[in-house]
Amino acid sequence: MSDWTLPARPVIGILHPGAMGAALGSALKARAGAVIWAAAGRSQATSKRAELADLIAVPDVGELARRAHVVISICPPGAAREVAAQVAEAVAGQDRTPLYVDANAVSPATVAAIGGLFPDDAVVDGAVIGPPAWEAGSTVLWLSGPHASTVEALFAGTPFAARTLGPEPGTASALKACFALQSKALPAIWLALDEAARTLGVDGPLREELARTGVDYPAELAAVAGRAKEKGWRWVAEMEEAADTLAAAGVPDGFSRAAAEMYRRA
């Protein structure tokens, strides 16, 4: 049975320091004895972000898992289970298991599957809503699970406003999936509209009609197209996870699945 009382200055592992992971790691430096990341197989861009955030490199995921008191997973949603499995395998049979925070945009079902990899309710469900936070006021880290309050306390006074939703794992991810309907699924309709209009040869008249009704179609399309080009590869899996969340709730899931396909094309 693991004791989830953390030391005064715990070792915190970040998997992996992309833009959001670097910001999370940097935010926790004042509270941690060390914030570490696994360097094996990571890109030069990741290494640079970790360096700028003043995070400490360790050789690989196994070493990070064995050293850390808390592991925060912030990776592309499609890799969430694989990353969790790597950590679980590294600490199997040890006397101490790290508290594992899955902060990825996944479904409650995926959170449950990840929870099954660890003993003693070791998984905290997390959902980041907002951009990488270097200053307070823009971003909330929602948490759920039996030990969510322990993680919330770690973020006190940081740029990430941490809030606990309750003791049930999956609640934070459910919130993220619902939020993603308007932040990612809804904007994807502009991509579908554009592709359909051009294929059907009505792009010009459509633009005229939208302008006549006060819709700034070029601006709307440019905004989502630019974001899709940069991050669409990551949003495909997020939209699929959101669709699974809706389906499990008995809500039509076609919105998110269509958005996933549009981002796949982008």
mmCIF file of C-alpha atoms in Angstrom:
data_model
loop_
_atom_site.group_PDB
_atom_site.id
_atom_site.type_symbol
_atom_site.label_atom_id
_atom_site.label_comp_id
_atom_site.label_asym_id
_atom_site.label_seq_id
_atom_site.Cartn_x
_atom_site.Cartn_y
_atom_site.Cartn_z
ATOM 1 C CA MET A 1 0.000 0.000 0.000
ATOM 2 C CA SER A 2 1.513 3.332 -1.037
ATOM 3 C CA ASP A 3 1.597 6.373 1.205
ATOM 4 C CA TRP A 4 0.508 9.425 -0.806
ATOM 5 C CA THR A 5 1.866 11.901 1.730
ATOM 6 C CA LEU A 6 4.504 13.673 -0.328
ATOM 7 C CA PRO A 7 7.774 14.941 1.079
ATOM 8 C CA ALA A 8 8.084 18.692 1.574
ATOM 9 C CA ARG A 9 9.997 18.996 -1.711
ATOM 10 C CA PRO A 10 9.073 16.027 -3.899
ATOM 11 C CA VAL A 11 10.798 14.958 -7.093
ATOM 12 C CA ILE A 12 8.422 15.579 -9.990
ATOM 13 C CA GLY A 13 8.776 13.946 -13.401
ATOM 14 C CA ILE A 14 7.368 15.492 -16.586
ATOM 15 C CA LEU A 15 6.512 13.264 -19.560
ATOM 16 C CA HIS A 16 7.165 15.011 -21.921
ATOM 17 C CA PRO A 17 8.178 18.687 -21.952
ATOM 18 C CA GLY A 18 6.458 20.024 -25.017
ATOM 19 C CA ALA A 19 5.171 23.575 -24.744
ATOM 20 C CA MET A 20 2.617 22.636 -22.057
ATOM 21 C CA GLY A 21 4.881 20.180 -20.256
ATOM 22 C CA ALA A 22 7.699 22.717 -20.040
ATOM 23 C CA ALA A 23 5.312 25.274 -18.546
ATOM 24 C CA LEU A 24 3.992 22.746 -16.010
ATOM 25 C CA GLY A 25 7.511 21.739 -15.029
ATOM 26 C CA SER A 26 8.648 25.328 -14.686
ATOM 27 C CA ALA A 27 5.614 26.156 -12.547
ATOM 28 C CA LEU A 28 6.494 23.382 -10.085
ATOM 29 C CA LYS A 29 10.189 24.169 -9.655
ATOM 30 C CA ALA A 30 9.584 26.297 -6.559
ATOM 31 C CA ARG A 31 7.652 23.457 -4.887
ATOM 32 C CA ALA A 32 9.862 20.535 -5.922
ATOM 33 C CA GLY A 33 13.211 19.170 -4.845
ATOM 34 C CA ALA A 34 13.792 18.592 -8.563
ATOM 35 C CA VAL A 35 11.734 18.567 -11.758
ATOM 36 C CA ILE A 36 13.069 15.895 -14.098
ATOM 37 C CA TRP A 37 12.374 14.732 -17.639
ATOM 38 C CA ALA A 38 13.404 11.687 -19.688
ATOM 39 C CA ALA A 39 15.852 12.583 -22.439
ATOM 40 C CA ALA A 40 16.039 9.279 -24.351
ATOM 41 C CA GLY A 41 14.602 9.519 -27.845
ATOM 42 C CA ARG A 42 13.385 13.089 -27.490
ATOM 43 C CA SER A 43 13.880 15.748 -30.136
ATOM 44 C CA GLN A 44 16.274 18.667 -30.070
ATOM 45 C CA ALA A 45 13.264 20.984 -29.755
ATOM 46 C CA THR A 46 12.102 19.125 -26.642
ATOM 47 C CA SER A 47 15.590 19.285 -25.173
ATOM 48 C CA LYS A 48 15.720 23.026 -25.799
ATOM 49 C CA ARG A 49 12.338 23.599 -24.129
ATOM 50 C CA ALA A 50 13.419 21.564 -21.108
ATOM 51 C CA GLU A 51 16.668 23.501 -20.905
ATOM 52 C CA LEU A 52 14.875 26.852 -21.068
ATOM 53 C CA ALA A 53 12.479 25.696 -18.343
ATOM 54 C CA ASP A 54 15.504 24.623 -16.246
ATOM 55 C CA LEU A 55 14.377 20.998 -15.972
ATOM 56 C CA ILE A 56 16.849 18.231 -15.107
ATOM 57 C CA ALA A 57 17.408 15.470 -17.664
ATOM 58 C CA VAL A 58 17.521 11.800 -16.637
ATOM 59 C CA PRO A 59 18.409 9.007 -19.068
ATOM 60 C CA ASP A 60 14.992 7.454 -19.736
ATOM 61 C CA VAL A 61 11.395 6.946 -18.623
ATOM 62 C CA GLY A 62 12.346 4.087 -16.301
ATOM 63 C CA GLU A 63 14.834 6.213 -14.386
ATOM 64 C CA LEU A 64 12.324 9.065 -14.151
ATOM 65 C CA ALA A 65 9.594 6.745 -12.856
ATOM 66 C CA ARG A 66 11.830 5.228 -10.192
ATOM 67 C CA ARG A 67 13.067 8.616 -8.933
ATOM 68 C CA ALA A 68 9.871 10.657 -9.003
ATOM 69 C CA HIS A 69 7.270 10.991 -6.260
ATOM 70 C CA VAL A 70 4.849 12.472 -8.804
ATOM 71 C CA VAL A 71 4.808 11.822 -12.554
ATOM 72 C CA ILE A 72 2.836 14.157 -14.814
ATOM 73 C CA SER A 73 2.004 12.812 -18.268
ATOM 74 C CA ILE A 74 1.308 15.536 -20.833
ATOM 75 C CA CYS A 75 1.706 13.959 -24.243
ATOM 76 C CA PRO A 76 -0.292 13.543 -27.476
ATOM 77 C CA PRO A 77 -3.566 11.827 -26.494
ATOM 78 C CA GLY A 78 -2.901 8.855 -28.736
ATOM 79 C CA ALA A 79 0.247 8.063 -26.737
ATOM 80 C CA ALA A 80 -1.290 8.368 -23.255
ATOM 81 C CA ARG A 81 -1.747 4.642 -22.635
ATOM 82 C CA GLU A 82 1.704 3.739 -23.944
ATOM 83 C CA VAL A 83 3.407 6.348 -21.749
ATOM 84 C CA ALA A 84 1.472 5.155 -18.693
ATOM 85 C CA ALA A 85 2.409 1.548 -19.427
ATOM 86 C CA GLN A 86 6.097 2.499 -19.593
ATOM 87 C CA VAL A 87 5.909 4.095 -16.154
ATOM 88 C CA ALA A 88 3.908 1.220 -14.661
ATOM 89 C CA GLU A 89 6.381 -1.334 -15.996
ATOM 90 C CA ALA A 90 9.338 0.615 -14.611
ATOM 91 C CA VAL A 91 7.982 0.669 -11.055
ATOM 92 C CA ALA A 92 6.368 -2.785 -10.951
ATOM 93 C CA GLY A 93 7.453 -4.610 -7.809
ATOM 94 C CA GLN A 94 8.902 -1.517 -6.147
ATOM 95 C CA ASP A 95 8.013 -0.564 -2.584
ATOM 96 C CA ARG A 96 6.995 2.928 -3.752
ATOM 97 C CA THR A 97 4.773 3.854 -6.681
ATOM 98 C CA PRO A 98 4.695 7.466 -7.871
ATOM 99 C CA LEU A 99 1.452 9.379 -7.962
ATOM 100 C CA TYR A 100 0.631 9.390 -11.673
ATOM 101 C CA VAL A 101 -1.144 12.446 -13.079
ATOM 102 C CA ASP A 102 -2.599 11.814 -16.525
ATOM 103 C CA ALA A 103 -3.115 15.361 -17.810
ATOM 104 C CA ASN A 104 -3.905 14.324 -21.377
ATOM 105 C CA ALA A 105 -7.028 15.020 -23.441
ATOM 106 C CA VAL A 106 -8.435 11.498 -23.196
ATOM 107 C CA SER A 107 -11.769 9.877 -22.430
ATOM 108 C CA PRO A 108 -12.855 8.683 -18.982
ATOM 109 C CA ALA A 109 -12.578 5.125 -20.361
ATOM 110 C CA THR A 110 -8.916 5.727 -21.188
ATOM 111 C CA VAL A 111 -8.361 7.117 -17.690
ATOM 112 C CA ALA A 112 -9.913 3.948 -16.254
ATOM 113 C CA ALA A 113 -7.649 1.779 -18.402
ATOM 114 C CA ILE A 114 -4.595 3.731 -17.232
ATOM 115 C CA GLY A 115 -5.789 3.422 -13.643
ATOM 116 C CA GLY A 116 -5.758 -0.346 -14.036
ATOM 117 C CA LEU A 117 -2.013 -0.255 -14.679
ATOM 118 C CA PHE A 118 -1.191 1.130 -11.222
ATOM 119 C CA PRO A 119 -1.942 -0.043 -7.679
ATOM 120 C CA ASP A 120 -3.629 1.784 -4.813
ATOM 121 C CA ASP A 121 -5.549 4.457 -6.742
ATOM 122 C CA ALA A 122 -2.251 5.937 -7.893
ATOM 123 C CA VAL A 123 -3.763 7.787 -10.874
ATOM 124 C CA VAL A 124 -5.034 11.363 -10.748
ATOM 125 C CA ASP A 125 -7.107 12.469 -13.720
ATOM 126 C CA GLY A 126 -6.079 15.894 -15.016
ATOM 127 C CA ALA A 127 -7.312 18.263 -17.717
ATOM 128 C CA VAL A 128 -5.575 21.479 -18.727
ATOM 129 C CA ILE A 129 -7.881 24.139 -20.158
ATOM 130 C CA GLY A 130 -5.983 27.120 -21.503
ATOM 131 C CA PRO A 131 -2.562 27.799 -23.014
ATOM 132 C CA PRO A 132 0.836 26.965 -21.469
ATOM 133 C CA ALA A 133 0.787 29.150 -18.372
ATOM 134 C CA TRP A 134 3.797 31.307 -17.615
ATOM 135 C CA GLU A 135 1.682 33.893 -15.791
ATOM 136 C CA ALA A 136 -1.432 33.427 -13.678
ATOM 137 C CA GLY A 137 -4.900 34.070 -15.002
ATOM 138 C CA SER A 138 -5.113 32.130 -18.257
ATOM 139 C CA THR A 139 -5.143 28.418 -17.481
ATOM 140 C CA VAL A 140 -6.901 25.969 -15.160
ATOM 141 C CA LEU A 141 -5.725 22.467 -14.291
ATOM 142 C CA TRP A 142 -8.818 20.461 -13.392
ATOM 143 C CA LEU A 143 -8.228 17.350 -11.278
ATOM 144 C CA SER A 144 -10.259 14.374 -10.126
ATOM 145 C CA GLY A 145 -9.582 11.165 -8.252
ATOM 146 C CA PRO A 146 -9.028 10.082 -4.646
ATOM 147 C CA HIS A 147 -5.709 11.955 -4.419
ATOM 148 C CA ALA A 148 -6.540 14.971 -6.566
ATOM 149 C CA SER A 149 -6.230 17.332 -3.587
ATOM 150 C CA THR A 150 -2.604 16.261 -3.103
ATOM 151 C CA VAL A 151 -1.782 17.378 -6.641
ATOM 152 C CA GLU A 152 -3.872 20.537 -6.283
ATOM 153 C CA ALA A 153 -1.748 21.530 -3.300
ATOM 154 C CA LEU A 154 1.422 21.205 -5.373
ATOM 155 C CA PHE A 155 0.159 23.891 -7.761
ATOM 156 C CA ALA A 156 -0.822 26.422 -5.098
ATOM 157 C CA GLY A 157 0.643 29.801 -5.983
ATOM 158 C CA THR A 158 1.716 28.742 -9.500
ATOM 159 C CA PRO A 159 0.472 30.137 -12.838
ATOM 160 C CA PHE A 160 -1.768 27.061 -13.164
ATOM 161 C CA ALA A 161 -4.983 27.444 -11.161
ATOM 162 C CA ALA A 162 -5.552 23.871 -9.960
ATOM 163 C CA ARG A 163 -9.102 22.870 -8.994
ATOM 164 C CA THR A 164 -10.422 19.533 -7.755
ATOM 165 C CA LEU A 165 -13.706 18.304 -9.228
ATOM 166 C CA GLY A 166 -14.144 15.317 -6.954
ATOM 167 C CA PRO A 167 -12.923 11.842 -6.037
ATOM 168 C CA GLU A 168 -14.023 10.044 -9.210
ATOM 169 C CA PRO A 169 -11.291 9.519 -11.848
ATOM 170 C CA GLY A 170 -12.484 10.477 -15.310
ATOM 171 C CA THR A 171 -14.467 13.545 -14.280
ATOM 172 C CA ALA A 172 -11.704 15.961 -15.282
ATOM 173 C CA SER A 173 -11.319 14.264 -18.653
ATOM 174 C CA ALA A 174 -15.087 14.385 -19.186
ATOM 175 C CA LEU A 175 -14.994 18.141 -18.641
ATOM 176 C CA LYS A 176 -12.131 18.491 -21.115
ATOM 177 C CA ALA A 177 -14.014 16.460 -23.738
ATOM 178 C CA CYS A 178 -17.116 18.632 -23.407
ATOM 179 C CA PHE A 179 -15.024 21.793 -23.588
ATOM 180 C CA ALA A 180 -13.307 20.465 -26.715
ATOM 181 C CA LEU A 181 -16.655 20.322 -28.523
ATOM 182 C CA GLN A 182 -16.654 24.110 -28.757
ATOM 183 C CA SER A 183 -12.900 24.719 -28.815
ATOM 184 C CA LYS A 184 -11.999 22.181 -31.521
ATOM 185 C CA ALA A 185 -15.020 20.321 -32.936
ATOM 186 C CA LEU A 186 -17.094 23.438 -33.629
ATOM 187 C CA PRO A 187 -14.317 25.350 -35.470
ATOM 188 C CA ALA A 188 -13.676 22.303 -37.668
ATOM 189 C CA ILE A 189 -16.956 22.971 -39.458
ATOM 190 C CA TRP A 190 -15.200 25.816 -41.307
ATOM 191 C CA LEU A 191 -12.739 23.295 -42.739
ATOM 192 C CA ALA A 192 -15.591 21.031 -43.863
ATOM 193 C CA LEU A 193 -17.535 23.959 -45.300
ATOM 194 C CA ASP A 194 -14.505 25.183 -47.243
ATOM 195 C CA GLU A 195 -13.676 21.763 -48.688
ATOM 196 C CA ALA A 196 -17.278 21.094 -49.690
ATOM 197 C CA ALA A 197 -17.770 24.501 -51.312
ATOM 198 C CA ARG A 198 -14.596 24.221 -53.367
ATOM 199 C CA THR A 199 -15.361 20.646 -54.431
ATOM 200 C CA LEU A 200 -18.902 21.559 -55.458
ATOM 201 C CA GLY A 201 -17.872 24.742 -57.256
ATOM 202 C CA VAL A 202 -19.814 27.177 -55.074
ATOM 203 C CA ASP A 203 -16.952 28.754 -53.155
ATOM 204 C CA GLY A 204 -17.405 32.222 -54.684
ATOM 205 C CA PRO A 205 -21.174 32.526 -54.170
ATOM 206 C CA LEU A 206 -20.845 31.105 -50.649
ATOM 207 C CA ARG A 207 -18.313 33.765 -49.737
ATOM 208 C CA GLU A 208 -20.676 36.433 -51.097
ATOM 209 C CA GLU A 209 -23.618 35.115 -49.090
ATOM 210 C CA LEU A 210 -21.623 34.835 -45.888
ATOM 211 C CA ALA A 211 -20.277 38.365 -46.312
ATOM 212 C CA ARG A 212 -23.797 39.657 -47.013
ATOM 213 C CA THR A 213 -25.008 38.133 -43.729
ATOM 214 C CA GLY A 214 -22.141 39.609 -41.741
ATOM 215 C CA VAL A 215 -19.938 36.520 -41.457
ATOM 216 C CA ASP A 216 -16.200 37.135 -41.858
ATOM 217 C CA TYR A 217 -15.596 33.813 -43.582
ATOM 218 C CA PRO A 218 -11.964 34.450 -44.612
ATOM 219 C CA ALA A 219 -11.034 35.328 -41.024
ATOM 220 C CA GLU A 220 -12.865 32.337 -39.533
ATOM 221 C CA LEU A 221 -11.328 29.935 -42.036
ATOM 222 C CA ALA A 222 -7.822 31.376 -41.705
ATOM 223 C CA ALA A 223 -7.942 31.092 -37.916
ATOM 224 C CA VAL A 224 -8.900 27.422 -37.814
ATOM 225 C CA ALA A 225 -6.752 26.469 -40.813
ATOM 226 C CA GLY A 226 -3.669 27.977 -39.193
ATOM 227 C CA ARG A 227 -4.277 26.157 -35.928
ATOM 228 C CA ALA A 228 -5.065 22.910 -37.739
ATOM 229 C CA LYS A 229 -1.868 23.074 -39.748
ATOM 230 C CA GLU A 230 0.174 23.470 -36.564
ATOM 231 C CA LYS A 231 -1.683 21.161 -34.161
ATOM 232 C CA GLY A 232 -4.163 19.132 -36.199
ATOM 233 C CA TRP A 233 -2.025 15.991 -35.952
ATOM 234 C CA ARG A 234 -2.480 16.111 -32.182
ATOM 235 C CA TRP A 235 -6.173 16.984 -32.271
ATOM 236 C CA VAL A 236 -7.155 13.907 -34.294
ATOM 237 C CA ALA A 237 -6.751 11.617 -31.289
ATOM 238 C CA GLU A 238 -8.242 14.222 -28.935
ATOM 239 C CA MET A 239 -11.392 14.421 -31.036
ATOM 240 C CA GLU A 240 -11.630 10.630 -31.168
ATOM 241 C CA GLU A 241 -11.289 10.444 -27.387
ATOM 242 C CA ALA A 242 -13.941 13.160 -27.046
ATOM 243 C CA ALA A 243 -16.224 11.167 -29.350
ATOM 244 C CA ASP A 244 -15.793 8.091 -27.156
ATOM 245 C CA THR A 245 -16.747 10.238 -24.154
ATOM 246 C CA LEU A 246 -19.937 11.454 -25.835
ATOM 247 C CA ALA A 247 -20.875 7.975 -27.024
ATOM 248 C CA ALA A 248 -20.481 6.591 -23.502
ATOM 249 C CA ALA A 249 -22.863 9.315 -22.289
ATOM 250 C CA GLY A 250 -25.443 8.354 -24.928
ATOM 251 C CA VAL A 251 -24.887 11.576 -26.894
ATOM 252 C CA PRO A 252 -24.377 11.571 -30.692
ATOM 253 C CA ASP A 253 -20.642 11.523 -31.272
ATOM 254 C CA GLY A 254 -20.517 12.419 -34.970
ATOM 255 C CA PHE A 255 -19.460 16.006 -34.301
ATOM 256 C CA SER A 256 -16.138 14.975 -32.816
ATOM 257 C CA ARG A 257 -15.522 12.137 -35.267
ATOM 258 C CA ALA A 258 -16.084 14.505 -38.192
ATOM 259 C CA ALA A 259 -13.723 17.020 -36.602
ATOM 260 C CA ALA A 260 -11.104 14.284 -36.208
ATOM 261 C CA GLU A 261 -11.356 13.514 -39.923
ATOM 262 C CA MET A 262 -11.052 17.182 -40.902
ATOM 263 C CA TYR A 263 -7.960 17.605 -38.738
ATOM 264 C CA ARG A 264 -6.540 14.394 -40.195
ATOM 265 C CA ARG A 265 -6.915 15.897 -43.656
ATOM 266 C CA ALA A 266 -5.348 19.147 -42.531
#
